[in-house]
mmCIF file with all atom_site columns, C-alpha atoms in Angstrom:
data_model
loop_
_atom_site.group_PDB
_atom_site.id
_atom_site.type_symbol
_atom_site.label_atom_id
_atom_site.label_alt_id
_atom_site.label_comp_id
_atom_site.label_asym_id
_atom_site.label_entity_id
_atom_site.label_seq_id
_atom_site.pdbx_PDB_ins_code
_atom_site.Cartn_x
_atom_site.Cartn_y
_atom_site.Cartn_z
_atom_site.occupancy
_atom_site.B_iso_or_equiv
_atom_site.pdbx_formal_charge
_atom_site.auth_seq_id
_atom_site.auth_comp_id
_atom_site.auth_asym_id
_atom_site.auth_atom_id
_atom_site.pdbx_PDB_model_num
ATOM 1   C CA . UNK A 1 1   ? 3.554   13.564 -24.777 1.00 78.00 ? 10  UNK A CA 1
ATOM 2   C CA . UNK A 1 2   ? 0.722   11.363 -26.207 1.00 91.00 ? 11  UNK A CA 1
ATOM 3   C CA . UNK A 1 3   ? 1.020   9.757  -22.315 1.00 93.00 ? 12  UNK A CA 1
ATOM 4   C CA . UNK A 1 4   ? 0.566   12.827 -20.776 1.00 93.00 ? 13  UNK A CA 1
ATOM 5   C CA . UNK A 1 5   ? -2.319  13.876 -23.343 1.00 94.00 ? 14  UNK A CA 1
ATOM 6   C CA . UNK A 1 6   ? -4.227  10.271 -22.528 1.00 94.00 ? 15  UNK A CA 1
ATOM 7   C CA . UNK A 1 7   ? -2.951  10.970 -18.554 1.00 94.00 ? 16  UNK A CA 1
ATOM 8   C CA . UNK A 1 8   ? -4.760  14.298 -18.133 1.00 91.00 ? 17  UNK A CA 1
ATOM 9   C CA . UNK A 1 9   ? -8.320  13.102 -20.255 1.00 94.00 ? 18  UNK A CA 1
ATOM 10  C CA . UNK A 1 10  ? -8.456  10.425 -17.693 1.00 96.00 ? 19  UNK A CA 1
ATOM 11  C CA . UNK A 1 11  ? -8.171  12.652 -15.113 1.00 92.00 ? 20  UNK A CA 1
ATOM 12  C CA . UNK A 1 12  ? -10.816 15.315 -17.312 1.00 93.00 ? 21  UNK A CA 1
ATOM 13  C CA . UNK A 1 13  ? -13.774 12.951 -18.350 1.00 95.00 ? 22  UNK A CA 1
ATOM 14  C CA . UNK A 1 14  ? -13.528 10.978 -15.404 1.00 95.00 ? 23  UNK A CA 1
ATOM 15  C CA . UNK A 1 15  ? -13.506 13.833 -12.572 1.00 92.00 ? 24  UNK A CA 1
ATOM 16  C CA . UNK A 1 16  ? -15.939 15.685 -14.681 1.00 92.00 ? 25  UNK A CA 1
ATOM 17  C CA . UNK A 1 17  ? -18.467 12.193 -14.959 1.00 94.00 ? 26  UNK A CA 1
ATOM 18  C CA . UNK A 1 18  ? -18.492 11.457 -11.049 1.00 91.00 ? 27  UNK A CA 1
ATOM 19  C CA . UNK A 1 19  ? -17.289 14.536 -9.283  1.00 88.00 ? 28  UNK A CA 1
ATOM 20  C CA . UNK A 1 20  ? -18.162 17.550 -10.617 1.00 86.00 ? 29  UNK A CA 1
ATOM 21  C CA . UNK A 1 21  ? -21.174 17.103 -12.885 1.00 89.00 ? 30  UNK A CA 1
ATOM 22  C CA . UNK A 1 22  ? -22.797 15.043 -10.342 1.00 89.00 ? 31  UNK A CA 1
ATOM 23  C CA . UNK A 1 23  ? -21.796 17.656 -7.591  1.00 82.00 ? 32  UNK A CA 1
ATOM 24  C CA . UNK A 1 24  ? -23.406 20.318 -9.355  1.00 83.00 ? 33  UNK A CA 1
ATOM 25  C CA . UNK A 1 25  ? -26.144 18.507 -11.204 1.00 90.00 ? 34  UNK A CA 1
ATOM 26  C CA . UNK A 1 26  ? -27.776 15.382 -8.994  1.00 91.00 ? 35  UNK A CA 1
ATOM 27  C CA . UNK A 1 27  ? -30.929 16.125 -6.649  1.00 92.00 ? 36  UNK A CA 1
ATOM 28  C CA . UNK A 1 28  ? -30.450 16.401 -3.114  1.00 86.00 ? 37  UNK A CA 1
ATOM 29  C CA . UNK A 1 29  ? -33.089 13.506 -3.281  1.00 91.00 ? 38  UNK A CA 1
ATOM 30  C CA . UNK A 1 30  ? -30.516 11.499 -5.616  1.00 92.00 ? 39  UNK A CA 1
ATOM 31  C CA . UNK A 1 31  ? -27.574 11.841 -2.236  1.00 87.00 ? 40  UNK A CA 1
ATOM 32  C CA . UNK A 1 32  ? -29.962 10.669 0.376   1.00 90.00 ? 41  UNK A CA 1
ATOM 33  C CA . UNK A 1 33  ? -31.282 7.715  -1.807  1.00 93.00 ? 42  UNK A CA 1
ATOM 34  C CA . UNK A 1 34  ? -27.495 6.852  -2.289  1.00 91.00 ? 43  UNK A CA 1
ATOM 35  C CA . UNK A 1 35  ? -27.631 6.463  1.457   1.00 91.00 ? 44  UNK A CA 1
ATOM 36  C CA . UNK A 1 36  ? -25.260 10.413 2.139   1.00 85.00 ? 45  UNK A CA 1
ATOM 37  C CA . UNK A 1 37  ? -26.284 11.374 5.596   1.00 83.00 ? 46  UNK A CA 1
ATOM 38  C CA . UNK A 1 38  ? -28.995 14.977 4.994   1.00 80.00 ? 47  UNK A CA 1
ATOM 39  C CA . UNK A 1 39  ? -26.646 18.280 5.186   1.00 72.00 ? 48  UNK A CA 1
ATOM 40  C CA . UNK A 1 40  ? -28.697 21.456 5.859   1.00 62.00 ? 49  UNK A CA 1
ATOM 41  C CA . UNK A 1 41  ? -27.641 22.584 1.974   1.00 69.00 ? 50  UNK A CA 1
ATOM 42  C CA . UNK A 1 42  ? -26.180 21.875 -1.170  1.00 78.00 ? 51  UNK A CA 1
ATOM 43  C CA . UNK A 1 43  ? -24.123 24.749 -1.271  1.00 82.00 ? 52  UNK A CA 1
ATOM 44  C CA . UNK A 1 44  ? -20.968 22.423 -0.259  1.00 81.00 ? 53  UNK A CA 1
ATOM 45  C CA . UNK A 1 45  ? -21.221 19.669 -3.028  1.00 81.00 ? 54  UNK A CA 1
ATOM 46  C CA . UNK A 1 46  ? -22.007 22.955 -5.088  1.00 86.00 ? 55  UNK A CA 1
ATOM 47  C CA . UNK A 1 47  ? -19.000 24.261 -4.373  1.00 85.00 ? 56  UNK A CA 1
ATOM 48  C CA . UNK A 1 48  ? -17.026 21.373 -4.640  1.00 85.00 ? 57  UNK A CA 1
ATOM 49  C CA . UNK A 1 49  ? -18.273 20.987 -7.967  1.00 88.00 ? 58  UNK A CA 1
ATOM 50  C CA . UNK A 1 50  ? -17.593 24.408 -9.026  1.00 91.00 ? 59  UNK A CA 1
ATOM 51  C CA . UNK A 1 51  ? -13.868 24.185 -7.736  1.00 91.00 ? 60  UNK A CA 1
ATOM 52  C CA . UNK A 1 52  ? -13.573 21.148 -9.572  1.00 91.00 ? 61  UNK A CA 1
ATOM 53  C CA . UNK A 1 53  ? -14.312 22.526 -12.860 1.00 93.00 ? 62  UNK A CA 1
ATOM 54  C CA . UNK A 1 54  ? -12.114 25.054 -12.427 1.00 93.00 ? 63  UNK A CA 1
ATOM 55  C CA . UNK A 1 55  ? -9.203  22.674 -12.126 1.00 93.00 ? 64  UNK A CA 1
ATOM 56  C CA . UNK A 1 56  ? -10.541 21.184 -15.484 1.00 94.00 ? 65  UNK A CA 1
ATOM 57  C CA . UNK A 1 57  ? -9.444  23.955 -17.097 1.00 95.00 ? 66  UNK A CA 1
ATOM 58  C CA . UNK A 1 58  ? -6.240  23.915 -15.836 1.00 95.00 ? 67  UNK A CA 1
ATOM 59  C CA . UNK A 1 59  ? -5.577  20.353 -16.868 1.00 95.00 ? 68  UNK A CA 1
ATOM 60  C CA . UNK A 1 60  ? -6.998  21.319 -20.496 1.00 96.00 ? 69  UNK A CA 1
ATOM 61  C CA . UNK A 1 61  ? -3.961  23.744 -20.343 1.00 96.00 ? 70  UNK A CA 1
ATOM 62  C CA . UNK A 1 62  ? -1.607  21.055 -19.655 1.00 96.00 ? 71  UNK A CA 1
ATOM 63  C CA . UNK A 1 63  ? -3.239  19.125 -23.232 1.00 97.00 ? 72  UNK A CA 1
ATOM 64  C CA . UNK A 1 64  ? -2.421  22.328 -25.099 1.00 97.00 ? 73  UNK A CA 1
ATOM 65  C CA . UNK A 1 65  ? 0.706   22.671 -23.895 1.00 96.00 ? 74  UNK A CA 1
ATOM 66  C CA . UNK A 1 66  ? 1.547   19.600 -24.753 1.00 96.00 ? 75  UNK A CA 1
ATOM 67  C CA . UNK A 1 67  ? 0.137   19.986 -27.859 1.00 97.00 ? 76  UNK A CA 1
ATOM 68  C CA . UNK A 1 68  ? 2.743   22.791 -28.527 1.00 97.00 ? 77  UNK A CA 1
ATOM 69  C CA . UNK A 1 69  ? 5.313   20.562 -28.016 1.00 95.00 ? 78  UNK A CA 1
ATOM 70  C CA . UNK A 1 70  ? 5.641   22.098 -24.193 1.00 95.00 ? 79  UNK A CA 1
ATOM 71  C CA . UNK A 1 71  ? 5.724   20.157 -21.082 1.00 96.00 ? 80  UNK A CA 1
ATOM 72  C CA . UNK A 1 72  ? 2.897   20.699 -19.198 1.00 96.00 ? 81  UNK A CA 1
ATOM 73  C CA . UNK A 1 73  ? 4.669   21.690 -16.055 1.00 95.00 ? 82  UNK A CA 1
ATOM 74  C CA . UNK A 1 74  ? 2.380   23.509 -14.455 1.00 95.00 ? 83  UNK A CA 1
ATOM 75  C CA . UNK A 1 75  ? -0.729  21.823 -14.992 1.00 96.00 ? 84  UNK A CA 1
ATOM 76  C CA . UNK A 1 76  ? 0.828   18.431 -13.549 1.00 97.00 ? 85  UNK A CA 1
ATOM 77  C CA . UNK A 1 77  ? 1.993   20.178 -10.297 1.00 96.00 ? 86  UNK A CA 1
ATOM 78  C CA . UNK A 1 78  ? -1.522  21.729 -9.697  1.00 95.00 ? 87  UNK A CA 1
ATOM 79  C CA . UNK A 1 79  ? -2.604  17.998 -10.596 1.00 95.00 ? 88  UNK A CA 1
ATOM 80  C CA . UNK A 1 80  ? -0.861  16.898 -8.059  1.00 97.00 ? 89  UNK A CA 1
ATOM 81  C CA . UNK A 1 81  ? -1.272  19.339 -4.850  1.00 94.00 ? 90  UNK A CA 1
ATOM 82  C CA . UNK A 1 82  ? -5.109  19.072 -5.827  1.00 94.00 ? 91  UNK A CA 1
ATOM 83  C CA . UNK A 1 83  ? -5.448  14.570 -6.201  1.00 95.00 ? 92  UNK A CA 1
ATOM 84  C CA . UNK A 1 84  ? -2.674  14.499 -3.347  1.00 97.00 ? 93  UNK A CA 1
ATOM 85  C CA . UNK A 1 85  ? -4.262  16.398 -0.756  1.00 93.00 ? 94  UNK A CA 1
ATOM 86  C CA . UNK A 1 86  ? -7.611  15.562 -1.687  1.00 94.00 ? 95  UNK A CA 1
ATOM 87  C CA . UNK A 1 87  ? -7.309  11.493 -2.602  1.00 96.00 ? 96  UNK A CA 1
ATOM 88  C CA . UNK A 1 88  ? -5.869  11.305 1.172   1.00 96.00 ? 97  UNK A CA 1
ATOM 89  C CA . UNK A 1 89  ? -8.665  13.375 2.778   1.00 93.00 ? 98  UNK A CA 1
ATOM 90  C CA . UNK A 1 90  ? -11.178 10.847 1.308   1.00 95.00 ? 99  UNK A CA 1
ATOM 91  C CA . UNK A 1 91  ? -9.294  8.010  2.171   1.00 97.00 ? 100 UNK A CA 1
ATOM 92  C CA . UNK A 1 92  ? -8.154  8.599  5.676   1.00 97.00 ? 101 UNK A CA 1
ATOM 93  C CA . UNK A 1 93  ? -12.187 10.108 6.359   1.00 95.00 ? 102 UNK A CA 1
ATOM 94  C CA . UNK A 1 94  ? -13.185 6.660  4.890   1.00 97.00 ? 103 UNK A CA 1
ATOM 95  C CA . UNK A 1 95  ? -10.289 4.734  7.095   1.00 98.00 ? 104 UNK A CA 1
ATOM 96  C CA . UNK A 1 96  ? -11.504 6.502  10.230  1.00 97.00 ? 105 UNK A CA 1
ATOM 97  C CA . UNK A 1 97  ? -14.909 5.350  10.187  1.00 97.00 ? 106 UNK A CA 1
ATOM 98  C CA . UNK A 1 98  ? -16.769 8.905  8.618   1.00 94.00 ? 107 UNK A CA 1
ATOM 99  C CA . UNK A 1 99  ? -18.696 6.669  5.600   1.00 95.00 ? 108 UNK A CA 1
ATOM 100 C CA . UNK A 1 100 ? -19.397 3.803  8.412   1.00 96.00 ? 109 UNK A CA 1
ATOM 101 C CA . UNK A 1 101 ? -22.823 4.866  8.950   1.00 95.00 ? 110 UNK A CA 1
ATOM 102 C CA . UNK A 1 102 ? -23.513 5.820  5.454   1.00 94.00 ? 111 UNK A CA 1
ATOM 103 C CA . UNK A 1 103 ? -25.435 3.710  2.662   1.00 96.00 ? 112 UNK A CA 1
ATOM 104 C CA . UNK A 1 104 ? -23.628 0.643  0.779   1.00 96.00 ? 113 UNK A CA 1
ATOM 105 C CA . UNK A 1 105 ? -23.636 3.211  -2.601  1.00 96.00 ? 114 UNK A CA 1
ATOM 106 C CA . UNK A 1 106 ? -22.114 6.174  -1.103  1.00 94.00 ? 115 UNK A CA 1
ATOM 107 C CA . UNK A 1 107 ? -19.478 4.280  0.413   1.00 96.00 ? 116 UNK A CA 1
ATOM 108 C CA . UNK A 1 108 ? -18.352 2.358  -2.466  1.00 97.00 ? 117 UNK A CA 1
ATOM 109 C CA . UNK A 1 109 ? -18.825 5.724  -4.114  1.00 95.00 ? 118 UNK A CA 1
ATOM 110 C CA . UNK A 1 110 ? -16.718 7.897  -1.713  1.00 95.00 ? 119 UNK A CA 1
ATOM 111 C CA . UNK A 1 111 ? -13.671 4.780  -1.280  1.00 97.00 ? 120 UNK A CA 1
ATOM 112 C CA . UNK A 1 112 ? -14.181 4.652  -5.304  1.00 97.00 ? 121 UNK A CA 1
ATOM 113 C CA . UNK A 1 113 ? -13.584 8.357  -6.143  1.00 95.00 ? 122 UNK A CA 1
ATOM 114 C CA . UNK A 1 114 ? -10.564 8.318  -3.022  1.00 97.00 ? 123 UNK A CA 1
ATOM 115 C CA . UNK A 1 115 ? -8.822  5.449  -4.707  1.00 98.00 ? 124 UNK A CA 1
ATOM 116 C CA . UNK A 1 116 ? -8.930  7.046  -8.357  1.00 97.00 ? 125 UNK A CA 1
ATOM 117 C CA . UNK A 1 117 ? -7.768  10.293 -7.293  1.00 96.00 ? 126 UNK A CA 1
ATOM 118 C CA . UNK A 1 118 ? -5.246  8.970  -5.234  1.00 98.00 ? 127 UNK A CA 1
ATOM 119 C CA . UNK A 1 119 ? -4.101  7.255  -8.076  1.00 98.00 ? 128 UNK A CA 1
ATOM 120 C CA . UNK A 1 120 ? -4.172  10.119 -10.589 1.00 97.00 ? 129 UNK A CA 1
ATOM 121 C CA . UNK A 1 121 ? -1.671  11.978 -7.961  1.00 97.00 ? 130 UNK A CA 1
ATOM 122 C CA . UNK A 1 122 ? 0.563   8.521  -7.731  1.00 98.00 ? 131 UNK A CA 1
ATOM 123 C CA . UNK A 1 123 ? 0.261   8.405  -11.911 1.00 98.00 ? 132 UNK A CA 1
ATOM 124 C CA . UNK A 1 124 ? 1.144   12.394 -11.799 1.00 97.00 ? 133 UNK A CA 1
ATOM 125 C CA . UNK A 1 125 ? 3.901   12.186 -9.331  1.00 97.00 ? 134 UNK A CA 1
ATOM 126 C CA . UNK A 1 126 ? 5.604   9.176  -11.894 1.00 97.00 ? 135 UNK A CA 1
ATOM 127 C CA . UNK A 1 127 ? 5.335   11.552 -14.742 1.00 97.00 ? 136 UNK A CA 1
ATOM 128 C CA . UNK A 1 128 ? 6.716   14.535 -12.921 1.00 96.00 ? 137 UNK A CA 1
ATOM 129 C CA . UNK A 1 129 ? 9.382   12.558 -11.276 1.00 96.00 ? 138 UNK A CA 1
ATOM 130 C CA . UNK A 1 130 ? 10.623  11.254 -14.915 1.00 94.00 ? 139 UNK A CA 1
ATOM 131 C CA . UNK A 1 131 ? 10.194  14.761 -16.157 1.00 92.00 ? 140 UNK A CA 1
ATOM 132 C CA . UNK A 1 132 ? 12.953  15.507 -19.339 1.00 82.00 ? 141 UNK A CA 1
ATOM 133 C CA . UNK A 1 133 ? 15.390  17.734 -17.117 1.00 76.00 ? 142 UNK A CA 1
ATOM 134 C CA . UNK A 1 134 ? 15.517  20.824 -19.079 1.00 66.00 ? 143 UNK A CA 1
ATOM 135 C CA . UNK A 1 135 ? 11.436  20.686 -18.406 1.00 55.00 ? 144 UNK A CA 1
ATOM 136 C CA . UNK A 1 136 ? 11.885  20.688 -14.741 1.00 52.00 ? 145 UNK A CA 1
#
């Protein structure tokens, strides 16, 4: 379980270090000197943030659980719908051209944060997949 445990902290600190506390924390100012095209509001990256918080908790659940000697089953399958779906929105946006016109920064910042939670899901998908079957 110590895997999992080290698995899940990865996917914590480093979600929580350039997703959501930047999301939620960073000037507007901060975005558009990173070269991120002006959006009417913040309420979106807000948002985002917020949402992404939320599943923080949820992956906390899956280090208790494991921490009970559980497999964290559930935690790892939200993991996974949520760094699935979203690692290949920000790639394929990136592979179809959206960051083109955007600064050098945000782009290696947007193909950065695609590429690690693409590979959380891939590293999550492994662990599910070799699952102990009376945990499935």
């Amino acid at each position: 379980m110590s895997n999992i445990i080290r698995l899940l902290w990865i996917k914590i600190l480093g979600t929580a270090c350039f997703a959501a506390l930047p999301m939620l924390l960073a000037p507007e100012n901060l975005y558009l000197w990173l070269g991120f095209p002006a959006m009417p509001t913040m309420l979106f990256l807000r948002l985002y943030g917020l949402s992404t918080l939320a599943l923080l908790v949820g992956y906390y659940g899956g280090i208790e659980a494991c921490r009970a000697g559980q497999f964290p089953r559930a935690a790892l399958r939200m993991g996974l719908v949520s760094n699935a779906t979203q690692g290949a929105a920000l790639l394929l946006a990136g592979a179809l051209g959206v960051y083109a016109s955007w600064g050098l920064l945000a782009q290696v910042m947007m193909w950065s944060l695609g590429g690690f939670i693409a590979g959380i899901a891939v590293a999550i998908g492994w662990t599910l997949v070799r699952a102990p079957s009376h945990s499935r």
